[in-house]
Short mmCIF file of C-alpha atoms in Angstrom, two decimals:
data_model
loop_
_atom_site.label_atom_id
_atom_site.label_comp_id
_atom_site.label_asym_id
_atom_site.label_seq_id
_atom_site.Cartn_x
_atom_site.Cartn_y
_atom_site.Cartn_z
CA UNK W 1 22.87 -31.28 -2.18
CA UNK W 2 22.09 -31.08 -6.11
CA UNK W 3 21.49 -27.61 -7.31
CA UNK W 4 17.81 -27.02 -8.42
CA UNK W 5 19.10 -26.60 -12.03
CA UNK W 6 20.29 -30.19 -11.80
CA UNK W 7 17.13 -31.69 -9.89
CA UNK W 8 14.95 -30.10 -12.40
CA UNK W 9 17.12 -31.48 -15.39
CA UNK W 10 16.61 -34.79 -14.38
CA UNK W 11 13.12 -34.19 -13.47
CA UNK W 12 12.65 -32.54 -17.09
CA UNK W 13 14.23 -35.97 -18.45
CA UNK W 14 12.29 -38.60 -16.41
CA UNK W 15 8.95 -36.72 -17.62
CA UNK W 16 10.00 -36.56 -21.11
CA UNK W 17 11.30 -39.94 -21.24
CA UNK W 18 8.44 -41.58 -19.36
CA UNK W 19 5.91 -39.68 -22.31
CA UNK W 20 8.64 -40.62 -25.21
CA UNK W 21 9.44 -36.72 -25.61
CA UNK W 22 12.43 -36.06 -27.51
CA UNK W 23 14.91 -33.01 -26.69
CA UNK W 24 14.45 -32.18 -30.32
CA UNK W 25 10.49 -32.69 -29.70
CA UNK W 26 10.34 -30.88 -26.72
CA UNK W 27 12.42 -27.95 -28.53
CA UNK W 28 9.35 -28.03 -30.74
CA UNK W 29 6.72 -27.84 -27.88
CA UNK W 30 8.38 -24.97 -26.47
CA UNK W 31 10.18 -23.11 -29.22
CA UNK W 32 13.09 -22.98 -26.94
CA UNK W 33 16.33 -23.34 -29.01
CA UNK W 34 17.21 -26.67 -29.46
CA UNK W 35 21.09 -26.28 -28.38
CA UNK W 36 19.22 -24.79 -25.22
CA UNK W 37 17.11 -27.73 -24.85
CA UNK W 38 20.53 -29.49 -24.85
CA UNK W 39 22.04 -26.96 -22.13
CA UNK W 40 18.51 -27.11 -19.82
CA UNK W 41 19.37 -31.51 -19.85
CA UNK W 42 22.25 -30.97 -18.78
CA UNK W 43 21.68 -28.96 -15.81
CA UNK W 44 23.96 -25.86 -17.15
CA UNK W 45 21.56 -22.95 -17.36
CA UNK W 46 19.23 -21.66 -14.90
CA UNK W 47 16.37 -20.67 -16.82
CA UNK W 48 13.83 -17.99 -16.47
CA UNK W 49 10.35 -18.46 -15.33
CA UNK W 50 8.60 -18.11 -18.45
CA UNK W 51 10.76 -21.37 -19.51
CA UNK W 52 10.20 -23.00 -16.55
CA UNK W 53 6.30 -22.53 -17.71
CA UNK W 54 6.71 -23.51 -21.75
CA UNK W 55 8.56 -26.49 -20.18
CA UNK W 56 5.85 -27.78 -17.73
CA UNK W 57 3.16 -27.07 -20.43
CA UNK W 58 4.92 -29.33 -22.86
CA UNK W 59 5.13 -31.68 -20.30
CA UNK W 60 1.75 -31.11 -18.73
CA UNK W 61 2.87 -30.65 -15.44
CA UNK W 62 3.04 -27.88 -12.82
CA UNK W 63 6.16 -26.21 -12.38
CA UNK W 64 6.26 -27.92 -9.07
CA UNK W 65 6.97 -31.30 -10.61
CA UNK W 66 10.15 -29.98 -11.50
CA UNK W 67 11.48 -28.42 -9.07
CA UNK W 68 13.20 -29.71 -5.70
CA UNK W 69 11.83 -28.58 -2.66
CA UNK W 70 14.42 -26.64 -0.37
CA UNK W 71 15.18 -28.78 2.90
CA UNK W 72 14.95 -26.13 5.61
CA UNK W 73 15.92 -29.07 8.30
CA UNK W 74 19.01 -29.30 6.48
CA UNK W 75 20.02 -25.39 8.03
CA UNK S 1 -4.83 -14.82 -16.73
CA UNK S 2 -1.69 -12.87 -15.09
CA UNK S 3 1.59 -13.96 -16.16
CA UNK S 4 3.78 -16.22 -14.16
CA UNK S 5 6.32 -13.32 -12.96
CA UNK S 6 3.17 -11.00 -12.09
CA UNK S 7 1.87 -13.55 -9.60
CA UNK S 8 5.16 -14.54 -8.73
CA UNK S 9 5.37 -10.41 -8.02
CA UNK S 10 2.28 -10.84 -5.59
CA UNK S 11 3.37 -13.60 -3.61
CA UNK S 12 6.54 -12.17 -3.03
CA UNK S 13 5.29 -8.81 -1.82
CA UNK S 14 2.43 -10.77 0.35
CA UNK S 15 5.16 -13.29 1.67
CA UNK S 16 7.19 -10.11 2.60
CA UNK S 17 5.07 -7.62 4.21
CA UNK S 18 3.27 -10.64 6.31
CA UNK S 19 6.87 -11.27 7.48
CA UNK S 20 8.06 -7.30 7.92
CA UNK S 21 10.46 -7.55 5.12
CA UNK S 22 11.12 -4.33 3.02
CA UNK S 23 12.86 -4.32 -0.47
CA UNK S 24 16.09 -3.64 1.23
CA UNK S 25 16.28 -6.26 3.46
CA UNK S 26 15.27 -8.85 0.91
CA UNK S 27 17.83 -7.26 -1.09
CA UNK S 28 20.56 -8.02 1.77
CA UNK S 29 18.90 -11.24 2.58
CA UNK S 30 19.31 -12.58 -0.97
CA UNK S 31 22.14 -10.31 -1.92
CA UNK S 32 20.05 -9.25 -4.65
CA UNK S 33 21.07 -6.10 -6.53
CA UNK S 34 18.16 -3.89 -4.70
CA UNK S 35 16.94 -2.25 -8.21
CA UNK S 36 16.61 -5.83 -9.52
CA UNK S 37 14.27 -6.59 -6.26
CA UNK S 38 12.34 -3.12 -7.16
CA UNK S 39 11.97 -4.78 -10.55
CA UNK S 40 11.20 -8.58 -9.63
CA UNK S 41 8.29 -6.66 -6.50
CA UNK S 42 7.03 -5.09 -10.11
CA UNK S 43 6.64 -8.44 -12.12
CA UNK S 44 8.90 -7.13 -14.98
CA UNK S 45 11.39 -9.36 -14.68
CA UNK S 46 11.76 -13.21 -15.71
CA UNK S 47 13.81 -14.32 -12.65
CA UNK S 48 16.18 -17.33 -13.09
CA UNK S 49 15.89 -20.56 -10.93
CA UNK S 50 18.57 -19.39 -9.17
CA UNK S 51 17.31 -16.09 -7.70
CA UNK S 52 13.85 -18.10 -7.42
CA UNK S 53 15.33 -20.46 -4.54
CA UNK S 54 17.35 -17.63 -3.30
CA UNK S 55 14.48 -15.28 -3.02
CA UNK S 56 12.44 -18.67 -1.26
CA UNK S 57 14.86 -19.32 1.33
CA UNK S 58 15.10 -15.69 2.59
CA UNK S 59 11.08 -15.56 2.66
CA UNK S 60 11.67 -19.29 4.57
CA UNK S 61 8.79 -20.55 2.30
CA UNK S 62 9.31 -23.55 -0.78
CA UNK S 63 9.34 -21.91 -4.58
CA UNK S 64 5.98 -23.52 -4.91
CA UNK S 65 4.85 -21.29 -2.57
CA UNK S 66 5.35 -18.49 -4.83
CA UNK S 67 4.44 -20.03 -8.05
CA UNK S 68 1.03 -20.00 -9.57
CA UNK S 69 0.03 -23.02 -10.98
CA UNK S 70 -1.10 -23.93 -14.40
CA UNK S 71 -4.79 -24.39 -15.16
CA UNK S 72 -5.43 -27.23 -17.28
CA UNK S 73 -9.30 -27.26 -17.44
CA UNK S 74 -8.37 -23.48 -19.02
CA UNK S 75 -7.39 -25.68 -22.49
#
């Protein structure tokens, strides 16, 4: 299985391409960094909550959208 | 409103006691430096995606359980 920080990369992508967001854009939105921005795509840093929030808001979604769910039958 | 890591704070601690989990145990579940546990049960710390799932799985509940979500109509 992907790691979450992976799943919610591309989930950060498919949202931000679907609504023509660009990482530079979206480094606007949020005032995250935009070398982070660059880092969060591709799936290297697991980032805090309060990212995880600026993110969804930029994307106007809930932090659910962008996160896998955890597969318990998987155990 | 609270911030993200303050209700995340709450829904841990209500997730735990309903399940008879102290600080300690969570902190061997997850293998979670305990004082970082005493700091996460406060809401004073921006947890990482990471310790999110980790902290999910030993509570046997999805991060979305633990997450508030973002109130549009608040705009």
């Amino acid at each position: 299985m992907s790691e979450p920080k992976q799943v919610f990369a591309e989930n950060v992508r498919a949202l931000r391409k679907q609504q023509n967001i660009s990482q530079d854009k979206l480094s606007k939105l949020t005032d995250i960094d935009r070398s982070y921005i660059g880092r969060i795509d591709r799936g290297e840093v697991n980032i805090s909550l309060d990212k995880l929030y600026e993110i969804a808001k930029a994307l106007k979604c809930q932090p659910v959208d962008l996160l896998p769910s955890i597969n318990y039958s998987e155990d």
